[in-house]
Amino acid sequence: MEPSEIFKKHISKFTTLSDADFEEVFGFFTVHEVAKKETLVEEGQLCRYHYFVLEGMLRQFFINEKGTEQTTDFALETWWLTDNIAYEHQLASSFSIQAVERSRILRISRENQEQLLQQFPQMERYFRFVYQRAYAAAQMRVKYLFSRSKEDFYRDLVRKYPEFVQRVPQYLIASFLGFTPEYLSEIRRKDLS
Amino acid sequence: MEPSEIFKKHISKFTTLSDADFEEVFGFFTVHEVAKKETLVEEGQLCRYHYFVLEGMLRQFFINEKGTEQTTDFALETWWLTDNIAYEHQLASSFSIQAVERSRILRISRENQEQLLQQFPQMERYFRFVYQRAYAAAQMRVKYLFSRSKEDFYRDLVRKYPEFVQRVPQYLIASFLGFTPEYLSEIRRKDLS
DNA sequence: CGGTCTCTTGACGGAGTTCAAAGCTAGTGG
DNA sequence: CCACTAGCTTTGAACTCCGTCAAGAGACCG
C-alpha cells in the first residue's frame, strides 16, 4: 500500500479532510526508508522530528546507569513516536530512537507540524486523539509496571502478543521488560518443564 | 480566586477564546467541593467524568494482587485526571480516583466534552496540549521507573518536591513510589545518621 | 567456515518484601 | 479541650526475587 494511502486511512479514523486538503496536508510530511538498526534520534542530540510508522518497527531506549540499553517503547504500524518533551521544546533528547527492522516511516518537523496545525485546524483533532490514545496507553503501562512481577511481565507478553515475541529478539524483550537476558532465560527454562 | 478565573487563566495559556465564548465553554463544566478521602471514581465502575483540579489534590490508584493500594498518579492544581480508556469508551475503570485533601474541582462528562469540542473547535487545541503534556510526563515517568533504585526514587522526590513530601502522608509516598512503608522508614532512618 | 552476536547455566550477593509487634500522632466525640 | 482510639510509622529478623559475573554453547552473516 502507498504511504499516502496508509496515512490517509489512519487520519480518516479521527477527522475528516477533503481529498484536496489531504494532498496538501501530506505535503508537510516526508517518506523515508530506514535500515534495520538505523538510528533516527540519538540520546543527547536534538530531536527534530515526529515519526509515524508506515511499515516495520521502531523502538525508543536510553542508556541506564549501568551502561545498558533500556527500551521504553516500541512503535508498530500506525503508531507515532518521538521524545515529546525534546521535540516540543527542541531540547536535547532523553532517548534514542532506532529501527528494529527495515521500516518505512513518515516524518514531520516541529515547525512543519505547527504550521500544519495553523493551516488545518481539523488536524488538531487528529493529534488530540493521537496523544490521548498514547497517554492512555502510557497510563496503563505504568499500572502494569506496578502490578506484576518481572516473571509475569514475560508470561503476559507471550500470551497477549505471541507474534510480537516471535518478531523481536529476546534481548530486546528483556530490555523492554526491564530485566536481564539471563533472567529471561531462566523463566523460559521453567516454562519448558 | 474564582473557579472560572483559574480555569480561564489555564485555557488562555494554550488557546484563545473571547470572553463571551469562554462563558459558554465554562457552562459545560460543573464545580464541586470534595472532602478529604472522598472517592470520585471507583475501580470497576464506570468512569463518567474528566476532572480538573482547581485547588487541593487528587490521586489515582488501584488494588494490586497483594490487596494493597498502588498509587499511580497525583493531580495537583491545574492538572487533569481521569482513567482515559474508561472515560473515552465508557467502560469499567481500571483505577479509583480519590481526593487526598479537601479539594475544589471542575468536572465534565464524556458527552459534554464531545459536544464542547464540536461547538468550539479551538478547544481541540487546548486538549491536544493537555494530552500531549500528560503523555510527555508519562513517558518520562516510565524512563524514570526504569532508571533508578527505589531508594533513589525517594531521595529524588524529597530533593525535587520537598513541599509535596510534607503535604502528603508517608504511606501514600510509599504507595506512589511502589514500595512498602517499612522500607521507606528504613531509608529515612539511614538519612538521619 | 570463522567470528561475532545471541542465548543458556550456575554460584553468589544484595535490594527490597513480609510478618509481627511496639511506639506514636492526630482526629473525634464527649 | 482533653482523652481515647484508629491509623500511621518504626524496628528487626527471615526470606526471596532478581542482578552480577563468568564461562560455555548455539546460531547467523559474510
Coordinates of C-alpha atoms (C1' of nucleotides) in Angstrom, one line a residue:
Chain A
M1 CA 0.0 0.0 0.0
E2 CA 1.1 3.5 -0.8
P3 CA 2.4 5.7 2.1
S4 CA -0.2 8.3 1.5
E5 CA -2.9 5.7 1.4
I6 CA -1.9 4.2 4.8
F7 CA -1.7 7.6 6.3
K8 CA -5.0 8.8 4.9
K9 CA -6.7 5.7 6.2
H10 CA -5.4 6.5 9.6
I11 CA -6.3 10.1 9.6
S12 CA -9.8 9.4 8.5
K13 CA -10.4 7.4 11.6
F14 CA -10.3 10.6 13.6
T15 CA -11.1 13.6 11.5
T16 CA -12.4 14.5 8.0
L17 CA -10.4 16.1 5.2
S18 CA -11.3 16.6 1.6
D19 CA -9.1 14.9 -1.0
A20 CA -7.6 18.2 -2.0
D21 CA -6.9 19.1 1.6
F22 CA -5.3 15.7 2.3
E23 CA -2.9 16.2 -0.6
E24 CA -1.8 19.5 0.9
V25 CA -1.6 18.0 4.4
F26 CA 0.5 15.2 3.1
G27 CA 3.0 17.7 1.7
F28 CA 4.1 18.5 5.2
F29 CA 5.5 15.0 5.7
T30 CA 8.3 13.2 4.1
V31 CA 8.6 9.4 3.5
H32 CA 11.8 7.5 4.5
E33 CA 13.2 4.1 4.3
V34 CA 15.3 3.1 7.3
A35 CA 17.5 0.1 7.6
K36 CA 17.5 -2.4 10.5
K37 CA 19.3 -0.9 13.5
E38 CA 19.5 2.5 11.8
T39 CA 19.3 5.4 14.4
L40 CA 16.8 8.2 13.9
V41 CA 17.4 10.1 17.1
E42 CA 20.5 9.9 19.3
E43 CA 20.2 10.4 23.1
G44 CA 21.6 13.9 24.0
Q45 CA 21.1 15.3 20.5
L46 CA 18.2 17.4 19.2
C47 CA 15.0 15.5 18.5
R48 CA 13.8 17.4 15.4
Y49 CA 11.1 15.1 14.1
H50 CA 7.9 13.3 14.9
Y51 CA 7.8 9.8 13.3
F52 CA 4.8 7.8 12.1
V53 CA 5.4 4.1 11.3
L54 CA 4.0 3.0 8.0
E55 CA 5.7 -0.4 8.0
G56 CA 8.2 -2.1 10.3
M57 CA 9.0 -1.2 13.8
L58 CA 10.8 1.5 15.8
R59 CA 11.9 1.4 19.4
Q60 CA 12.8 4.1 21.9
F61 CA 15.5 3.4 24.5
F62 CA 18.1 5.1 26.8
I63 CA 21.4 4.1 28.3
N64 CA 20.9 3.5 32.0
E65 CA 23.4 4.0 34.9
K66 CA 24.9 0.5 34.3
G67 CA 25.6 1.4 30.7
T68 CA 23.0 -1.0 29.2
E69 CA 20.1 -0.1 26.9
Q70 CA 16.7 0.1 28.5
T71 CA 13.9 0.0 25.9
T72 CA 10.9 2.1 26.9
D73 CA 8.7 1.8 23.9
F74 CA 8.1 0.1 20.6
A75 CA 6.1 1.7 17.8
L76 CA 4.5 -0.6 15.2
E77 CA 2.4 0.2 12.1
T78 CA 0.3 3.4 12.5
W79 CA 1.9 4.5 15.8
W80 CA 3.6 7.8 16.3
L81 CA 6.9 8.1 18.2
T82 CA 9.1 10.8 19.4
D83 CA 10.7 12.2 22.6
N84 CA 7.8 14.5 23.2
I85 CA 9.5 16.9 25.5
A86 CA 12.6 17.2 23.4
Y87 CA 10.5 17.6 20.3
E88 CA 8.1 20.1 21.7
H89 CA 10.8 22.4 23.1
Q90 CA 13.6 21.5 20.7
L91 CA 15.9 20.3 23.6
A92 CA 18.4 17.5 23.9
S93 CA 16.7 14.2 23.7
S94 CA 16.4 11.8 26.7
F95 CA 16.0 8.8 24.4
S96 CA 17.4 7.3 21.3
I97 CA 15.1 6.0 18.5
Q98 CA 16.2 3.2 16.3
A99 CA 14.6 0.9 13.7
V100 CA 14.2 -2.7 15.0
E101 CA 13.5 -3.9 11.4
R102 CA 13.8 -2.4 8.0
S103 CA 10.9 0.1 8.1
R104 CA 9.1 2.8 6.2
I105 CA 8.1 5.9 8.1
L106 CA 6.7 9.4 7.7
R107 CA 8.5 12.3 9.4
I108 CA 7.4 15.8 10.2
S109 CA 9.5 18.6 11.8
R110 CA 8.3 20.6 14.8
E111 CA 8.0 23.8 12.7
N112 CA 6.0 22.0 9.9
Q113 CA 3.7 20.4 12.5
E114 CA 2.9 23.8 14.0
Q115 CA 2.3 25.3 10.6
L116 CA 0.2 22.3 9.6
L117 CA -2.0 22.8 12.7
Q118 CA -2.3 26.5 12.0
Q119 CA -3.4 25.9 8.4
F120 CA -5.6 22.9 9.0
P121 CA -7.2 23.2 12.4
Q122 CA -9.0 19.8 11.7
M123 CA -5.6 18.3 12.4
E124 CA -5.7 19.5 16.0
R125 CA -8.5 16.9 16.4
Y126 CA -6.4 14.2 14.8
F127 CA -3.4 14.9 17.1
R128 CA -5.6 15.3 20.1
F129 CA -6.8 11.7 19.5
V130 CA -3.2 10.5 18.8
Y131 CA -1.9 12.0 22.1
Q132 CA -5.0 10.9 24.1
R133 CA -4.5 7.4 23.0
A134 CA -0.8 7.4 23.6
Y135 CA -1.4 8.9 27.0
A136 CA -4.0 6.3 27.8
A137 CA -1.5 3.5 26.8
A138 CA 1.2 5.1 28.9
Q139 CA -1.1 5.2 31.9
M140 CA -1.9 1.5 31.5
R141 CA 1.8 0.8 31.1
V142 CA 2.5 2.5 34.5
K143 CA -0.2 0.5 36.1
Y144 CA 1.1 -2.6 34.6
L145 CA 4.7 -1.9 35.7
F146 CA 3.5 -1.7 39.3
S147 CA 1.1 -4.6 39.3
R148 CA 3.2 -7.7 38.4
S149 CA 6.4 -9.4 38.9
K150 CA 9.0 -9.5 36.2
E151 CA 8.2 -13.1 35.6
D152 CA 4.6 -12.2 34.9
F153 CA 5.6 -9.4 32.5
Y154 CA 7.1 -12.0 30.3
R155 CA 4.3 -14.6 30.6
D156 CA 1.6 -11.9 29.9
L157 CA 3.5 -10.6 26.9
V158 CA 3.8 -14.1 25.4
R159 CA 0.1 -14.7 26.0
K160 CA -1.1 -11.4 24.6
Y161 CA 1.3 -10.8 21.8
P162 CA 2.8 -14.1 20.7
E163 CA 3.6 -12.8 17.2
F164 CA 5.4 -9.8 18.7
V165 CA 7.6 -12.0 20.9
Q166 CA 8.5 -14.0 17.8
R167 CA 9.2 -10.9 15.7
V168 CA 11.7 -9.4 18.2
P169 CA 15.0 -10.9 19.6
Q170 CA 15.0 -12.0 23.2
Y171 CA 17.5 -9.4 24.4
L172 CA 15.1 -6.7 23.3
I173 CA 12.2 -8.3 25.1
A174 CA 14.3 -8.4 28.2
S175 CA 15.4 -4.8 27.7
F176 CA 11.8 -3.8 27.2
L177 CA 10.5 -5.6 30.3
G178 CA 13.4 -4.2 32.4
F179 CA 15.3 -7.3 33.3
T180 CA 18.4 -9.2 32.2
P181 CA 18.6 -11.7 29.4
E182 CA 19.9 -14.2 31.9
Y183 CA 16.7 -14.0 34.0
L184 CA 14.6 -14.3 30.8
S185 CA 16.4 -17.4 30.0
E186 CA 15.7 -18.8 33.5
I187 CA 12.0 -18.1 33.1
R188 CA 11.9 -19.8 29.7
R189 CA 13.6 -22.9 31.1
K190 CA 10.9 -23.2 33.8
D191 CA 8.2 -23.0 31.1
L192 CA 9.6 -26.0 29.3
S193 CA 9.5 -28.4 32.2
Chain B
M1 CA -9.6 33.0 43.1
E2 CA -12.9 32.1 41.4
P3 CA -13.1 28.7 39.7
S4 CA -13.9 30.4 36.3
E5 CA -10.9 32.6 36.7
I6 CA -8.5 29.8 37.5
F7 CA -9.7 27.8 34.5
K8 CA -9.7 30.7 32.1
K9 CA -6.2 31.5 33.0
H10 CA -5.2 27.9 32.3
I11 CA -7.0 27.7 29.0
S12 CA -5.5 31.0 27.8
K13 CA -2.1 29.5 28.0
F14 CA -2.9 27.2 25.1
T15 CA -5.7 28.7 23.0
T16 CA -7.7 31.9 22.6
L17 CA -11.3 32.4 23.4
S18 CA -13.4 35.6 23.5
D19 CA -15.0 36.4 26.9
A20 CA -18.4 35.6 25.6
D21 CA -17.2 32.2 24.2
F22 CA -15.4 31.4 27.5
E23 CA -18.7 31.9 29.4
E24 CA -20.4 29.4 27.2
V25 CA -17.5 27.0 27.3
F26 CA -17.5 27.2 31.1
G27 CA -21.1 26.2 31.1
F28 CA -20.1 22.7 30.0
F29 CA -18.3 22.2 33.4
T30 CA -19.6 21.9 36.9
V31 CA -17.7 23.0 40.1
H32 CA -17.5 20.6 43.0
E33 CA -16.2 20.5 46.5
V34 CA -14.8 17.2 47.6
A35 CA -13.9 16.1 51.2
K36 CA -10.6 14.5 52.1
K37 CA -10.6 10.8 51.1
E38 CA -13.8 11.2 49.2
T39 CA -14.0 8.9 46.2
L40 CA -14.8 10.2 42.8
V41 CA -14.3 7.1 40.7
E42 CA -14.4 3.5 42.0
E43 CA -12.2 0.8 40.3
G44 CA -14.5 -1.4 38.3
Q45 CA -17.3 1.1 38.0
L46 CA -17.9 3.5 35.1
C47 CA -15.7 6.5 34.8
R48 CA -18.1 9.2 33.7
Y49 CA -16.1 12.3 34.1
H50 CA -12.9 14.1 33.4
Y51 CA -11.6 16.1 36.4
F52 CA -9.7 19.4 36.5
V53 CA -8.1 20.3 39.9
L54 CA -8.8 23.9 40.9
E55 CA -7.4 23.6 44.4
G56 CA -6.3 20.6 46.5
M57 CA -5.1 17.2 45.3
L58 CA -6.5 14.1 43.7
R59 CA -4.8 10.7 43.4
Q60 CA -5.3 7.7 41.1
F61 CA -4.7 4.2 42.4
F62 CA -5.6 0.6 42.0
I63 CA -5.7 -2.5 44.2
N64 CA -2.8 -4.8 43.3
E65 CA -2.6 -8.6 43.7
K66 CA -1.5 -8.4 47.2
G67 CA -4.6 -6.4 48.0
T68 CA -2.8 -3.1 48.7
E69 CA -3.3 0.3 47.1
Q70 CA -0.8 1.2 44.5
T71 CA -1.0 5.0 43.7
T72 CA -0.2 5.7 40.0
D73 CA -0.7 9.4 39.9
F74 CA -1.3 12.6 41.8
A75 CA -3.1 15.6 40.2
L76 CA -2.4 19.0 41.8
E77 CA -3.7 22.4 40.8
T78 CA -4.4 22.8 37.1
W79 CA -3.9 19.2 36.2
W80 CA -6.5 17.0 34.6
L81 CA -7.2 13.5 35.7
T82 CA -9.3 10.5 34.6
D83 CA -8.9 6.9 33.6
N84 CA -8.6 7.8 29.9
I85 CA -9.5 4.5 28.4
A86 CA -12.5 4.0 30.7
Y87 CA -13.6 7.6 30.1
E88 CA -13.2 7.6 26.4
H89 CA -15.1 4.3 25.8
Q90 CA -17.3 4.5 28.9
L91 CA -16.0 1.2 30.2
A92 CA -15.3 -0.2 33.7
S93 CA -12.5 1.8 35.3
S94 CA -9.1 0.3 36.0
F95 CA -8.4 2.8 38.7
S96 CA -10.0 4.6 41.6
I97 CA -9.8 8.3 42.0
Q98 CA -9.9 9.9 45.4
A99 CA -9.2 13.3 47.0
V100 CA -6.0 13.4 49.1
E101 CA -7.1 16.7 50.6
R102 CA -10.3 18.8 50.7
S103 CA -10.4 20.0 47.1
R104 CA -12.3 22.0 44.6
I105 CA -12.6 20.6 41.1
L106 CA -14.2 21.0 37.7
R107 CA -15.9 18.1 36.1
I108 CA -17.1 17.4 32.6
S109 CA -18.9 14.3 31.2
R110 CA -17.8 12.4 28.2
E111 CA -20.9 13.6 26.2
N112 CA -20.4 17.2 27.2
Q113 CA -16.7 17.2 26.3
E114 CA -17.5 15.8 22.9
Q115 CA -20.2 18.4 22.4
L116 CA -17.9 21.1 23.6
L117 CA -15.3 20.1 21.1
Q118 CA -17.9 20.1 18.3
Q119 CA -19.1 23.5 19.2
F120 CA -15.7 25.1 20.0
P121 CA -13.0 23.6 17.8
Q122 CA -10.5 25.9 19.4
M123 CA -10.8 23.6 22.4
E124 CA -9.4 20.7 20.4
R125 CA -6.1 22.7 20.5
Y126 CA -6.4 23.1 24.3
F127 CA -7.0 19.4 24.9
R128 CA -4.3 18.5 22.4
F129 CA -1.8 20.4 24.6
V130 CA -3.2 18.9 27.7
Y131 CA -2.8 15.3 26.4
Q132 CA 0.5 16.0 24.8
R133 CA 1.9 17.3 28.1
A134 CA 0.4 14.5 30.1
Y135 CA 1.8 11.9 27.6
A136 CA 5.2 13.5 27.7
A137 CA 5.1 13.4 31.5
A138 CA 4.1 9.7 31.4
Q139 CA 6.9 8.9 29.0
M140 CA 9.4 10.5 31.4
R141 CA 7.8 8.6 34.3
V142 CA 8.4 5.3 32.5
K143 CA 12.0 6.2 31.9
Y144 CA 12.4 7.2 35.5
L145 CA 10.8 4.0 36.8
F146 CA 13.4 2.0 34.9
S147 CA 16.5 4.1 35.7
R148 CA 16.7 4.2 39.4
S149 CA 16.5 2.2 42.6
K150 CA 13.6 2.6 44.9
E151 CA 15.9 4.3 47.4
D152 CA 16.7 6.9 44.7
F153 CA 13.0 7.4 43.9
Y154 CA 12.5 8.7 47.4
R155 CA 15.7 10.7 47.6
D156 CA 14.9 12.4 44.3
L157 CA 11.4 13.1 45.3
V158 CA 12.5 14.8 48.5
R159 CA 15.0 16.9 46.7
K160 CA 12.8 18.0 43.8
Y161 CA 9.5 18.4 45.6
P162 CA 10.1 18.9 49.4
E163 CA 6.7 20.7 49.9
F164 CA 4.9 17.8 48.3
V165 CA 6.6 15.3 50.5
Q166 CA 5.5 17.4 53.5
R167 CA 2.0 17.7 52.2
V168 CA 1.3 14.0 51.8
P169 CA 1.4 11.2 54.4
Q170 CA 4.3 8.8 54.1
Y171 CA 2.2 5.7 53.3
L172 CA 1.0 7.5 50.2
I173 CA 4.5 8.4 49.2
A174 CA 5.5 4.7 49.6
S175 CA 2.4 3.7 47.6
F176 CA 3.2 6.1 44.8
L177 CA 6.9 5.1 44.6
G178 CA 5.9 1.4 44.6
F179 CA 7.4 0.1 47.8
T180 CA 6.4 -0.7 51.4
P181 CA 6.1 1.8 54.2
E182 CA 8.5 -0.3 56.1
Y183 CA 11.2 0.2 53.5
L184 CA 10.5 3.9 53.4
S185 CA 11.1 4.0 57.1
E186 CA 14.4 2.2 56.7
I187 CA 15.6 4.8 54.2
R188 CA 14.6 7.7 56.4
R189 CA 16.5 6.2 59.3
K190 CA 19.6 6.0 57.2
D191 CA 19.2 9.7 56.2
L192 CA 19.2 10.7 59.9
S193 CA 22.6 9.2 60.8
Chain C
dC1 C1' 33.7 -22.0 7.7
dG2 C1' 35.2 -18.5 11.1
dG3 C1' 33.9 -14.8 14.1
dT4 C1' 30.7 -12.2 16.3
dC5 C1' 26.3 -11.7 18.2
dT6 C1' 22.8 -14.2 21.0
dC7 C1' 21.2 -17.4 24.4
dT8 C1' 21.9 -20.5 28.4
dT9 C1' 23.7 -22.2 33.0
dG10 C1' 25.1 -21.9 37.7
dA11 C1' 27.0 -19.8 42.1
dC12 C1' 26.7 -15.9 44.8
dG13 C1' 25.0 -11.5 46.7
dG14 C1' 22.1 -7.6 47.8
dA15 C1' 18.0 -4.7 47.4
dG16 C1' 13.6 -4.8 48.9
dT17 C1' 9.4 -7.7 51.0
dT18 C1' 6.9 -10.0 54.6
dC19 C1' 5.4 -10.6 59.1
dA20 C1' 4.8 -9.4 63.8
dA21 C1' 4.9 -6.3 67.4
dA22 C1' 5.5 -1.9 69.6
dG23 C1' 5.6 3.3 69.7
dC24 C1' 3.5 7.5 68.0
dT25 C1' 0.1 11.1 66.5
dA26 C1' -3.9 13.2 65.1
dG27 C1' -8.7 13.5 64.7
dT28 C1' -13.1 12.7 67.0
dG29 C1' -16.7 12.7 70.4
dG30 C1' -17.8 13.6 74.9
Chain D
dC1 C1' -10.3 21.0 75.4
dC2 C1' -8.9 16.7 76.9
dA3 C1' -8.7 11.5 76.4
dC4 C1' -9.1 7.7 73.6
dT5 C1' -8.6 5.1 69.7
dA6 C1' -7.7 4.1 65.0
dG7 C1' -4.5 4.7 61.9
dC8 C1' 0.2 5.8 60.9
dT9 C1' 5.3 4.9 61.5
dT10 C1' 9.2 2.4 63.2
dT11 C1' 12.1 -1.8 64.2
dG12 C1' 14.2 -6.2 63.4
dA13 C1' 14.6 -10.9 61.6
dA14 C1' 13.9 -14.1 58.0
dC15 C1' 13.3 -14.7 53.3
dT16 C1' 13.0 -14.2 48.0
dC17 C1' 13.4 -12.3 43.6
dC18 C1' 16.4 -11.0 40.5
dG19 C1' 21.1 -8.9 39.2
dT20 C1' 26.0 -9.8 38.5
dC21 C1' 29.8 -12.3 36.9
dA22 C1' 32.0 -15.7 34.3
dA23 C1' 32.0 -19.2 31.1
dG24 C1' 30.2 -22.2 27.6
dA25 C1' 27.0 -23.4 23.6
dG26 C1' 24.4 -22.1 19.6
dA27 C1' 23.3 -19.5 15.6
dC28 C1' 23.6 -16.4 12.0
dC29 C1' 26.1 -13.5 8.5
dG30 C1' 29.7 -12.5 5.4

